[in-house]
JSON list of C-alpha atoms in Angstrom, two decimals:
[
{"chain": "A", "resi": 3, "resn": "UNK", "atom": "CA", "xyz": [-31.59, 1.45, -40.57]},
{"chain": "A", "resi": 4, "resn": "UNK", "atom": "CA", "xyz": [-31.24, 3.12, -44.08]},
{"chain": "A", "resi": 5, "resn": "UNK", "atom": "CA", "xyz": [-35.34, 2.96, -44.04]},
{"chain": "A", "resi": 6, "resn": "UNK", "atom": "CA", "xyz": [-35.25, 5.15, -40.84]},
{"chain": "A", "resi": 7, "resn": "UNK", "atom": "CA", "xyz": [-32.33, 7.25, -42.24]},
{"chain": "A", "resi": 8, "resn": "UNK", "atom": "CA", "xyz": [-34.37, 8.46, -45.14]},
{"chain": "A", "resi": 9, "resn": "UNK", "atom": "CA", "xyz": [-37.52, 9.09, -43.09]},
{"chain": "A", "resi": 10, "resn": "UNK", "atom": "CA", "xyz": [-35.55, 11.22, -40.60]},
{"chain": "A", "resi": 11, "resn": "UNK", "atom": "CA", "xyz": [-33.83, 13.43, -43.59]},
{"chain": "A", "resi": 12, "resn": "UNK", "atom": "CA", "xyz": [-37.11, 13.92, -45.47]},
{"chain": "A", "resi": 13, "resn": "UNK", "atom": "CA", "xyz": [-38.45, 15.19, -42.06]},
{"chain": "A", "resi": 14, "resn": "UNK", "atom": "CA", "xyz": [-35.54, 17.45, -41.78]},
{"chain": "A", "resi": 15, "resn": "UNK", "atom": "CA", "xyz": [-36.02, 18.78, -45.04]},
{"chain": "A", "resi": 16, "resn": "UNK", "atom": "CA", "xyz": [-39.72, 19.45, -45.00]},
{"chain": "A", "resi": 17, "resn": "UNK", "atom": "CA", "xyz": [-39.43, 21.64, -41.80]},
{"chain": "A", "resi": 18, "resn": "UNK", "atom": "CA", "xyz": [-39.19, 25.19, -42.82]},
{"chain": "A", "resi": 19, "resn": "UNK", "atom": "CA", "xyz": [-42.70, 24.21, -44.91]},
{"chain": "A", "resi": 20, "resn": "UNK", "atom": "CA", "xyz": [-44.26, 22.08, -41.99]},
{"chain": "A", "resi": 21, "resn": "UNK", "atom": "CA", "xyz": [-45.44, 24.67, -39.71]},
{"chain": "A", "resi": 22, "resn": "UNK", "atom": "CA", "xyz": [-48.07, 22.03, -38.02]},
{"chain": "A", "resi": 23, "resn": "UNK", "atom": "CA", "xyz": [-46.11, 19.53, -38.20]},
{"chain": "A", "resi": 24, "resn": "UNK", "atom": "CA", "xyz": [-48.33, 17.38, -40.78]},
{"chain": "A", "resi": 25, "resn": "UNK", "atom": "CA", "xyz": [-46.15, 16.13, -42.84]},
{"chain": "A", "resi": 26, "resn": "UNK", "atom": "CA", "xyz": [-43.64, 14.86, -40.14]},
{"chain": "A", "resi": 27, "resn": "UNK", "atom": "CA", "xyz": [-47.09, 13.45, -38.60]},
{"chain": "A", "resi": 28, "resn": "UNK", "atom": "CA", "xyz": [-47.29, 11.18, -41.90]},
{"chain": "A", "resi": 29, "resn": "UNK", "atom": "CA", "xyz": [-43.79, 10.33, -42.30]},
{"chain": "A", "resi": 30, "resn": "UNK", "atom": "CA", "xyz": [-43.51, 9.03, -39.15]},
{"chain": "A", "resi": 31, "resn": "UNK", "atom": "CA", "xyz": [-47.03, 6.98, -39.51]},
{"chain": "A", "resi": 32, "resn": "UNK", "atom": "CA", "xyz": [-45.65, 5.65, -42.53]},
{"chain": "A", "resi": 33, "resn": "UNK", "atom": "CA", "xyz": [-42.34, 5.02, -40.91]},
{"chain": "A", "resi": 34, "resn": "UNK", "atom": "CA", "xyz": [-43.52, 3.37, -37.46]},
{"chain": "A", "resi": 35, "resn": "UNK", "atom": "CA", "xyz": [-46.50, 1.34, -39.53]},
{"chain": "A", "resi": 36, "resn": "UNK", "atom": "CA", "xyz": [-43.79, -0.53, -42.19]},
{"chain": "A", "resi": 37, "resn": "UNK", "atom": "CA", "xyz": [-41.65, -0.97, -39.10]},
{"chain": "A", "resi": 38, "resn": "UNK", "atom": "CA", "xyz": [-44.03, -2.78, -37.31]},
{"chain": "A", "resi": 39, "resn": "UNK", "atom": "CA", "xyz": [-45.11, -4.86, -40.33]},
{"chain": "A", "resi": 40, "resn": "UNK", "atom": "CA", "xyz": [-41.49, -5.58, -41.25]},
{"chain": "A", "resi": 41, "resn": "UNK", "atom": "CA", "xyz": [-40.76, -7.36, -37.25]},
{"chain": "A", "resi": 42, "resn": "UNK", "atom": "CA", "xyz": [-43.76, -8.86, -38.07]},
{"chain": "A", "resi": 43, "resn": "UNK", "atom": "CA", "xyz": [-45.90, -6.80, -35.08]},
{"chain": "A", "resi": 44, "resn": "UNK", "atom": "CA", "xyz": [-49.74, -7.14, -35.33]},
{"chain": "A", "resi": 45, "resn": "UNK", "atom": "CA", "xyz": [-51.41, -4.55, -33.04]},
{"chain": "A", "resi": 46, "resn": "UNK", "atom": "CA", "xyz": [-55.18, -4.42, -31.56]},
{"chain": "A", "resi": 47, "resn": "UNK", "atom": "CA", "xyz": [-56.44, -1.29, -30.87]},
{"chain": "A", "resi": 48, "resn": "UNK", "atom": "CA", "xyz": [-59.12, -0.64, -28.65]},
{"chain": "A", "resi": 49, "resn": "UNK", "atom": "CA", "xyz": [-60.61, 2.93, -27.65]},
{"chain": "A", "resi": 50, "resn": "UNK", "atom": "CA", "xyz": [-60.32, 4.94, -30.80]},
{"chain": "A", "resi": 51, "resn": "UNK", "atom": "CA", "xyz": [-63.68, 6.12, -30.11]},
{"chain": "A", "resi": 52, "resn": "UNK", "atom": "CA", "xyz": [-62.43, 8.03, -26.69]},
{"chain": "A", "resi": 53, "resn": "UNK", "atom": "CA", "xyz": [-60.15, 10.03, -28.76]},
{"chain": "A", "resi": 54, "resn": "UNK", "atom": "CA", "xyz": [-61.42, 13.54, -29.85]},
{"chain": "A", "resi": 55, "resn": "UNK", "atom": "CA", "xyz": [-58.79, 14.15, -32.60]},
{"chain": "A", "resi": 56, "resn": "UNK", "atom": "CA", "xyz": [-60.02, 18.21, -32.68]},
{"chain": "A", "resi": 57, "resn": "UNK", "atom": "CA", "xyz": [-57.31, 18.65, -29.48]},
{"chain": "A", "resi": 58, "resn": "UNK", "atom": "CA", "xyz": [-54.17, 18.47, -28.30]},
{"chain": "A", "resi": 59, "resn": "UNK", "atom": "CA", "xyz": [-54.10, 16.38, -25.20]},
{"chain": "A", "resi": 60, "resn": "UNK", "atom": "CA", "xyz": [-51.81, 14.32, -23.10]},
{"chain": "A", "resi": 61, "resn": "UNK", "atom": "CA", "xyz": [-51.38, 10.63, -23.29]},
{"chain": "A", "resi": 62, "resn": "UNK", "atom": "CA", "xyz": [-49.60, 8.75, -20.50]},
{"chain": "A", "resi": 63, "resn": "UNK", "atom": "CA", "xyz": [-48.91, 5.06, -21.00]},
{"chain": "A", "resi": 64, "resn": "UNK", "atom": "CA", "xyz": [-47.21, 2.26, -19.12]},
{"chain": "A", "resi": 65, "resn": "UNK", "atom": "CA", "xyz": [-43.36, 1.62, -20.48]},
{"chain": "A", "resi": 66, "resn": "UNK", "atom": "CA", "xyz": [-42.19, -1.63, -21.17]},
{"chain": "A", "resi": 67, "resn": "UNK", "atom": "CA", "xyz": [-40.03, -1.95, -24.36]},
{"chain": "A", "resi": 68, "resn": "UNK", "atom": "CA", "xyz": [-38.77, 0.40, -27.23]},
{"chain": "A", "resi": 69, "resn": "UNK", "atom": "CA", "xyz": [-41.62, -1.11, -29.53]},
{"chain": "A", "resi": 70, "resn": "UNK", "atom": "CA", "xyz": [-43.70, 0.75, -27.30]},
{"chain": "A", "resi": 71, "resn": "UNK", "atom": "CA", "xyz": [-42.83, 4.25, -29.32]},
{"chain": "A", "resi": 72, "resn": "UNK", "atom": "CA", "xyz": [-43.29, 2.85, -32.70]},
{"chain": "A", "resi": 73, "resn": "UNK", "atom": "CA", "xyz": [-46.50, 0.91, -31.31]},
{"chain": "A", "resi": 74, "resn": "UNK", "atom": "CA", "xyz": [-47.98, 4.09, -30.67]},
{"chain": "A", "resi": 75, "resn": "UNK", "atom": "CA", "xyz": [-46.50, 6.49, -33.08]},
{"chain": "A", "resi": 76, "resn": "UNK", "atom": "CA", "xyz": [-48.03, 4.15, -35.90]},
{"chain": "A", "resi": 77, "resn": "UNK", "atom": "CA", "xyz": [-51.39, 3.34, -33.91]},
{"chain": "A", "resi": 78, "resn": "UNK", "atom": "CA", "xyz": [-52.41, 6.43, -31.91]},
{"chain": "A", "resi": 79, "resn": "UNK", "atom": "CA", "xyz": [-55.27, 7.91, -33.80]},
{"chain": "A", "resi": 80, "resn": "UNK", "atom": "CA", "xyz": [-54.26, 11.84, -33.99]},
{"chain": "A", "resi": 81, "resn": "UNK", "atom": "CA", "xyz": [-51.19, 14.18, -34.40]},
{"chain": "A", "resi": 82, "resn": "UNK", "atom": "CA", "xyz": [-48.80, 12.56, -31.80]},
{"chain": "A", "resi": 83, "resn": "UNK", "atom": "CA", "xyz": [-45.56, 13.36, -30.59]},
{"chain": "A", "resi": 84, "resn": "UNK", "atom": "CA", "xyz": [-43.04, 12.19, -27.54]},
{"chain": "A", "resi": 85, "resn": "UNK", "atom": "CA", "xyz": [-41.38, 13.43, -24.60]},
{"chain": "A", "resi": 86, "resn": "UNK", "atom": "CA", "xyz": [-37.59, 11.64, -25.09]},
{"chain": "A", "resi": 87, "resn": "UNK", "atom": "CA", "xyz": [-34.45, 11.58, -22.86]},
{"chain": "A", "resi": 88, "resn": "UNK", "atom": "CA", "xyz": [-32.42, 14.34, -24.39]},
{"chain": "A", "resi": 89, "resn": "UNK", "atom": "CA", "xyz": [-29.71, 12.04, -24.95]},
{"chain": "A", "resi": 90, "resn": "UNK", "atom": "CA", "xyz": [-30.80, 11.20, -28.08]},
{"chain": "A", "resi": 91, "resn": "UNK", "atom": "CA", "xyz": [-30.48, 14.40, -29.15]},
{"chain": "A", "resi": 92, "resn": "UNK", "atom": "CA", "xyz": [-26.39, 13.66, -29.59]},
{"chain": "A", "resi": 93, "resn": "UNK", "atom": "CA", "xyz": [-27.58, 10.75, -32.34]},
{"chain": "A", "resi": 94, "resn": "UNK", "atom": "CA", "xyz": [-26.37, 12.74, -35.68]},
{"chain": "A", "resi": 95, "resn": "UNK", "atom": "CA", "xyz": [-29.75, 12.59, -38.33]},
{"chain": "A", "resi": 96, "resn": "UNK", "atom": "CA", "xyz": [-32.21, 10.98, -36.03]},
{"chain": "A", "resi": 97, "resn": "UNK", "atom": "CA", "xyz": [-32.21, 13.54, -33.11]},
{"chain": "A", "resi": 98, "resn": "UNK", "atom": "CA", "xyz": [-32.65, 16.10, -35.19]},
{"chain": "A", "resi": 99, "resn": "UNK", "atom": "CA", "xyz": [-35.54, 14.79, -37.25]},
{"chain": "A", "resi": 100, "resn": "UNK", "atom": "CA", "xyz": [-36.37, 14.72, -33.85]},
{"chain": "A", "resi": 101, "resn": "UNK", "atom": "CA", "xyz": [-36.62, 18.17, -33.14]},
{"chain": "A", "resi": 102, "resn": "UNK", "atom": "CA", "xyz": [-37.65, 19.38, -36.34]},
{"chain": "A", "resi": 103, "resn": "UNK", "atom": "CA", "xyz": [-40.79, 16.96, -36.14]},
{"chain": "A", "resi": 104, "resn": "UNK", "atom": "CA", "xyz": [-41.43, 18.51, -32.91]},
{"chain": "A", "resi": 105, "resn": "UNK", "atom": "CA", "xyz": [-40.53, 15.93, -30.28]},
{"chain": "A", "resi": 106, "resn": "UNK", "atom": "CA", "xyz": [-39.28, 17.86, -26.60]},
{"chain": "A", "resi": 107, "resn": "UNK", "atom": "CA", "xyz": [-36.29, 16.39, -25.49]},
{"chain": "A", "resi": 108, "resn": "UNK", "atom": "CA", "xyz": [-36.22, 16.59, -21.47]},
{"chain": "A", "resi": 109, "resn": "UNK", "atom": "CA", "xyz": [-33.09, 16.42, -18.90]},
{"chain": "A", "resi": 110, "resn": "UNK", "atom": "CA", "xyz": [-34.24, 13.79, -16.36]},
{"chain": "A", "resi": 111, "resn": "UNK", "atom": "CA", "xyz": [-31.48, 15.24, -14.35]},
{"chain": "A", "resi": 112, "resn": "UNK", "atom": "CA", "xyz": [-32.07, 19.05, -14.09]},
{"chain": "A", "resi": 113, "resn": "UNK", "atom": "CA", "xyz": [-35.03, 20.02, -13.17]},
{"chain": "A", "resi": 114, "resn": "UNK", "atom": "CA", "xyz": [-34.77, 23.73, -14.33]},
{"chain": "A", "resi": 115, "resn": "UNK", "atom": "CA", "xyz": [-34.46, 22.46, -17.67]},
{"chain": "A", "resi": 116, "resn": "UNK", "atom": "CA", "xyz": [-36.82, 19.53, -17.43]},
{"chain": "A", "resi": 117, "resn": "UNK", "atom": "CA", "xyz": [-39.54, 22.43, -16.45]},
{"chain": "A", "resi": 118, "resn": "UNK", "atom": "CA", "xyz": [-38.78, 24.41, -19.36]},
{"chain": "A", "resi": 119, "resn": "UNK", "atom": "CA", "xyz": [-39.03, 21.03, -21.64]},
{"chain": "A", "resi": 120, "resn": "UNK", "atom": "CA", "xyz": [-43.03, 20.80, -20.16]},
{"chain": "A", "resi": 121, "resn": "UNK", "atom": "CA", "xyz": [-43.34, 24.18, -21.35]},
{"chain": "A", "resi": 122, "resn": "UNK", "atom": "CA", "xyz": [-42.37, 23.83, -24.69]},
{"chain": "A", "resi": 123, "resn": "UNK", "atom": "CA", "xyz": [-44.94, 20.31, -24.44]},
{"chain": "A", "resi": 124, "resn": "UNK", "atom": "CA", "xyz": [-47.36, 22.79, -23.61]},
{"chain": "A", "resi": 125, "resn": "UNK", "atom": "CA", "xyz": [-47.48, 25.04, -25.83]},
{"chain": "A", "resi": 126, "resn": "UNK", "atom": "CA", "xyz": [-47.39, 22.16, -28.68]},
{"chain": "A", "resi": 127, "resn": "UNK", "atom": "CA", "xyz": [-50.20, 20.75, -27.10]},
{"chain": "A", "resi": 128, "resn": "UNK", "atom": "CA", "xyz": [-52.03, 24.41, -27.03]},
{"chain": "A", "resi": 129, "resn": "UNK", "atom": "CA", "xyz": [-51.76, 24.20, -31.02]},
{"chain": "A", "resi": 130, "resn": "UNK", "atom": "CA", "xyz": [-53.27, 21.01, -31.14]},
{"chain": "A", "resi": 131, "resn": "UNK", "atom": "CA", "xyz": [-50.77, 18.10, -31.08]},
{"chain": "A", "resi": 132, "resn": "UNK", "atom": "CA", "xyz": [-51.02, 15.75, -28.76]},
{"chain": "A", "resi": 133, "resn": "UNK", "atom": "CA", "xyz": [-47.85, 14.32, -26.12]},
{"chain": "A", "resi": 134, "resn": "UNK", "atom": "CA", "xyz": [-47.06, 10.96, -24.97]},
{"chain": "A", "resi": 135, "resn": "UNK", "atom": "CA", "xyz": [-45.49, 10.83, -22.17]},
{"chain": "A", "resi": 136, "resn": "UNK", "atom": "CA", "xyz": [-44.22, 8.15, -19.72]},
{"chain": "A", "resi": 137, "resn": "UNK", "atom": "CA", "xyz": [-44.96, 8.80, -16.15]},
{"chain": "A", "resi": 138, "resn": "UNK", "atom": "CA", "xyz": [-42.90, 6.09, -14.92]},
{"chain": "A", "resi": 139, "resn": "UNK", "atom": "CA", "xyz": [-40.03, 8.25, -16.53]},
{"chain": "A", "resi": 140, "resn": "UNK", "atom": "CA", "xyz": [-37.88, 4.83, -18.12]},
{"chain": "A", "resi": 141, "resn": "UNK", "atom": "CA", "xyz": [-38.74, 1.66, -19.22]},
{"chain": "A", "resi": 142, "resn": "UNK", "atom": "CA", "xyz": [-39.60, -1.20, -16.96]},
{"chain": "A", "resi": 143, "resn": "UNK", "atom": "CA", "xyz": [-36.96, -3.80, -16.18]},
{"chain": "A", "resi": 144, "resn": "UNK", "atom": "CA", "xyz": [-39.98, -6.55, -15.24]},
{"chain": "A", "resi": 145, "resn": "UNK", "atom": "CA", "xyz": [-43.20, -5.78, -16.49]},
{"chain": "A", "resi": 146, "resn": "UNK", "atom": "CA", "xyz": [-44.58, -4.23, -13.93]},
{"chain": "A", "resi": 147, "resn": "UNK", "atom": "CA", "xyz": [-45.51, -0.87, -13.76]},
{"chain": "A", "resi": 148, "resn": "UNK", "atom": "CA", "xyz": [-43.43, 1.03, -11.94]},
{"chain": "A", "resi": 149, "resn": "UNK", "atom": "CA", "xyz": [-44.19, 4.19, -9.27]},
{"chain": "A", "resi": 150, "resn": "UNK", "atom": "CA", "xyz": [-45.50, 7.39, -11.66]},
{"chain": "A", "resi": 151, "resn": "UNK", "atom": "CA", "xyz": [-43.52, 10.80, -11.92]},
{"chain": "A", "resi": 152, "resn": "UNK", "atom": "CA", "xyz": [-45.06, 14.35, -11.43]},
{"chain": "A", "resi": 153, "resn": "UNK", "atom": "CA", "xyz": [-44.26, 15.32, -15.30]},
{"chain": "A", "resi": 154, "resn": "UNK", "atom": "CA", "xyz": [-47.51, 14.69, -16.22]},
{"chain": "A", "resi": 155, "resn": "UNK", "atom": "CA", "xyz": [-49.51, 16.36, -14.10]},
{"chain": "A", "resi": 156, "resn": "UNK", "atom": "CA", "xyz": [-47.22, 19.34, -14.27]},
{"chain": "A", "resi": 157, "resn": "UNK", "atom": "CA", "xyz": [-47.84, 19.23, -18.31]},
{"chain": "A", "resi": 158, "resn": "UNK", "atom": "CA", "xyz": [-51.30, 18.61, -17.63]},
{"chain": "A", "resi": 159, "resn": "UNK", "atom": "CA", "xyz": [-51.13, 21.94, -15.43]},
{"chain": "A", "resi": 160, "resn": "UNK", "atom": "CA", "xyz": [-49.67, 23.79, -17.89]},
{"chain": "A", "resi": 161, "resn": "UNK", "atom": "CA", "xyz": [-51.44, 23.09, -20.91]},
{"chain": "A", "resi": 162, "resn": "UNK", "atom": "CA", "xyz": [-54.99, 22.61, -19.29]},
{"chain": "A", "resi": 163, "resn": "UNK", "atom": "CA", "xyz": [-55.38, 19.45, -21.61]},
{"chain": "A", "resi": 164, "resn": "UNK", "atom": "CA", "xyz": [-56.95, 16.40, -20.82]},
{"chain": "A", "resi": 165, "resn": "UNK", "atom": "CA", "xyz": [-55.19, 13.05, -19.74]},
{"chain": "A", "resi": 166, "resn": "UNK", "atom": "CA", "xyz": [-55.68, 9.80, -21.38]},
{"chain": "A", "resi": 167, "resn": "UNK", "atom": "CA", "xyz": [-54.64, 6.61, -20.39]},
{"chain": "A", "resi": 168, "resn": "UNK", "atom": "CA", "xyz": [-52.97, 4.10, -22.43]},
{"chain": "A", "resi": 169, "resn": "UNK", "atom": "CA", "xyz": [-52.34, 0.82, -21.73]},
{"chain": "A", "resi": 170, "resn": "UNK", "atom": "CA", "xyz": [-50.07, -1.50, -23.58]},
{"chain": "A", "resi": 171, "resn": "UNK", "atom": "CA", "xyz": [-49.28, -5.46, -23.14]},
{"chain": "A", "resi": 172, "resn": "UNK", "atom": "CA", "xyz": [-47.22, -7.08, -25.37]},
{"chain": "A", "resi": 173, "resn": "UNK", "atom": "CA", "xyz": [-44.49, -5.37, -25.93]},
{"chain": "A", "resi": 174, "resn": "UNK", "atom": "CA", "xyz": [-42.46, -6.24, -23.12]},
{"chain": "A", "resi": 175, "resn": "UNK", "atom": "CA", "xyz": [-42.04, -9.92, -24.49]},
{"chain": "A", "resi": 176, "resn": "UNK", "atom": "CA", "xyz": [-41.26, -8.68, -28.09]},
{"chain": "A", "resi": 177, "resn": "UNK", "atom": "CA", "xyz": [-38.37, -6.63, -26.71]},
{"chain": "A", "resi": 178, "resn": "UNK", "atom": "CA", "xyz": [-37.49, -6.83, -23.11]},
{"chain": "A", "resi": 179, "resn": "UNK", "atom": "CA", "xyz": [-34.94, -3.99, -21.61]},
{"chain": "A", "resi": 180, "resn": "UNK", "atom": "CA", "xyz": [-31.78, -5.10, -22.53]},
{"chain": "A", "resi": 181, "resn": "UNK", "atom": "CA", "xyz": [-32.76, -6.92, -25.46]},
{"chain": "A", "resi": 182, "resn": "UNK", "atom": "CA", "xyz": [-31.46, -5.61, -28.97]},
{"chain": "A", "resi": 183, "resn": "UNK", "atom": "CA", "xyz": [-33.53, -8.15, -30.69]},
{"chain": "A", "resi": 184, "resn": "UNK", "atom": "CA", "xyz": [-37.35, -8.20, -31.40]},
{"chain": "A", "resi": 185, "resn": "UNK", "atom": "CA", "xyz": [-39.24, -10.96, -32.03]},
{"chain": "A", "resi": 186, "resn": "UNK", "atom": "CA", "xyz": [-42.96, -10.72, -33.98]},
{"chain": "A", "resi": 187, "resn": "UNK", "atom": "CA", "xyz": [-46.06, -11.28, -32.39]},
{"chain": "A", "resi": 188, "resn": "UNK", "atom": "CA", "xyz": [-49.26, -8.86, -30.81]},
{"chain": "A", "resi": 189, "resn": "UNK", "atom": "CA", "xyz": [-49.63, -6.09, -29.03]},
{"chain": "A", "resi": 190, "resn": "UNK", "atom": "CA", "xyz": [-52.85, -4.90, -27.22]},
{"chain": "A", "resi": 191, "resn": "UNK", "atom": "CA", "xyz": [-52.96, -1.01, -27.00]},
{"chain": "A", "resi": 192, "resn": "UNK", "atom": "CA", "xyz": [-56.30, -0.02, -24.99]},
{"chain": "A", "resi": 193, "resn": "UNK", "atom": "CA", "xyz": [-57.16, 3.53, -24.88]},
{"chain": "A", "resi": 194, "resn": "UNK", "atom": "CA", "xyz": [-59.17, 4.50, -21.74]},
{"chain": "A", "resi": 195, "resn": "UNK", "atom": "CA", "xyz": [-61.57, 7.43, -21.79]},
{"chain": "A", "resi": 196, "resn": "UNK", "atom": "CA", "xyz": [-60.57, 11.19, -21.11]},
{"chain": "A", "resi": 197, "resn": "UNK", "atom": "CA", "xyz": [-60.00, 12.30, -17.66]},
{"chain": "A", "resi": 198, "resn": "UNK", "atom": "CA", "xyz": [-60.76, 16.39, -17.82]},
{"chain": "A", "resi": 199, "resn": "UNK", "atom": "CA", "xyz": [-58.46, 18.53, -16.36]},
{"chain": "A", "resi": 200, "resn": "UNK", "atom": "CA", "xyz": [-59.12, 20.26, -12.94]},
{"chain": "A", "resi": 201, "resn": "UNK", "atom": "CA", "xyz": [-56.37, 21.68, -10.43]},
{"chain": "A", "resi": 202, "resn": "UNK", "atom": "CA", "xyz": [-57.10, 18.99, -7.60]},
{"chain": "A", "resi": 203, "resn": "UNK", "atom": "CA", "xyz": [-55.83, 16.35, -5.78]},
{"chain": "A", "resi": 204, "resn": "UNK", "atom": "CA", "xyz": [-58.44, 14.03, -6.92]},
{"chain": "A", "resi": 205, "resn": "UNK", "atom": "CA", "xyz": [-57.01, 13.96, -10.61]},
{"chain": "A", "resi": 206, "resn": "UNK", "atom": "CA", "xyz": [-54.10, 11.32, -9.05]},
{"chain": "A", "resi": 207, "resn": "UNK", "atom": "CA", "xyz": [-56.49, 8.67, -8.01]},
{"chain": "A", "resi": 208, "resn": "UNK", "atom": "CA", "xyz": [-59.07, 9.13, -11.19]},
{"chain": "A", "resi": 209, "resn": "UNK", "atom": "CA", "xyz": [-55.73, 8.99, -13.28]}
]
C-alpha cells in the first residue's frame, strides 16, 4: 500500500510537466511490474508483434480479476491507459493519480455522462495513447465471458482507431471476484491482431 501511495503522488506531482503522459506511462510500468513480481505473478505474453506502438488504439479484453489491470498495465507493449468505474474517483490519492495520469473515469449509470467519458477516450486515443477497455463492463463472477457492451464500438466510432483483442487466462484463479487475497502463479495474455476500423455491422462478428 505505501508502494502504491508513493507511485500515485509522484504521478500527481509530475502532471503540470507530463503533457503526454510519459512519465505517468513509466511510473505505472514500474509500479504494476514490482507488483506483479512481489505476488509472485509470472506473465507470458504472446502477440507483441501485432502491436504498432506509433498509434493510439483500443484494446478490449475479457475481465476476470483485479490482477487483470496490473497484468496489463505492466505487460501491454505501448502507452496504455483504462476506462474505470468513476467510483474510484472518491479514493483520496489514488483517484486522482488517476486522473492526472490520464485514466477516464465513466458513470455506468448515466449514459449522458458515460458518452461524454468515450469522448474524452477519444480524443486521448487521437494523441496517441492507447485505451483498455472492458466490453463486458465488470468483472466476471465465473470465468466465463460474459455478453459485450456497446462502449467499445462507440469509442471505436469516435476515435476511428483500431480494435485489438486481448485475451487473458489466469487471472481469475489468482484472484477470483470476491476474493481480497491473491495467490502467485501465471498468467497468459495473448494479443490478437488488429481489426481496422470501418462503420459496419460486420466489425461485431470480426471483433
Amino acid at each position: 500500500i505505501l508502494y502504491s501511495l508513493l507511485i500515485a503522488i509522484l504521478s500527481i506531482l509530475v502532471y503540470p510537466v507530463d503533457l503526454r503522459h510519459k512519465v505517468s506511462n513509466f511510473l505505472m510500468k514500474v509500479w504494476t511490474n514490482v507488483v506483479l513480481f512481489i505476488y509472485g505473478i509470472k506473465v507470458n505474453v504472446y502477440g507483441v508483434e501485432n502491436v504498432d506502438p506509433a498509434k493510439g488504439k483500443i484494446y478490449i479484453s475479457n475481465h476476470s480479476s483485479y490482477m487483470d489491470i496490473f497484468v496489463q498495465l505492466a505487460k501491454l507493449p505501448d502507452n496504455v491507459r483504462m476506462i474505470y468505474k468513476k467510483e474510484i474517483n472518491k479514493i483520496p490519492i489514488l483517484g486522482w493519480a488517476m486522473l492526472c495520469a490520464g485514466f477516464v473515469s465513466i458513470d455506468r449509470v448515466n449514459i449522458r455522462d458515460a458518452m461524454r467519458s468515450l469522448d474524452k477516450a477519444a480524443v486521448r486515443i487521437k494523441k496517441g495513447l492507447s485505451v483498455v477497455i472492458y466490453p463486458e463492463g465488470t468483472r466476471t463472477k465465473n470465468g466465463s465471458v460474459d455478453e459485450f457492451r456497446r462502449g467499445m464500438f462507440f469509442l471505436a466510432d469516435k476515435s476511428q482507431a483500431d480494435i485489438i483483442p486481448v485475451s487473458l487466462s489466469g487471472t481469475f484463479e489468482l484472484m477470483p471476484t470476491g476474493s481480497a487475497k491473491v495467490k502467485g502463479g501465471t498468467v497468459n495474455m495473448v494479443i490478437g491482431k488488429p481489426v481496422k476500423y470501418r462503420k459496419d455491422k460486420e466489425l461485431l462478428n470480426e471483433v
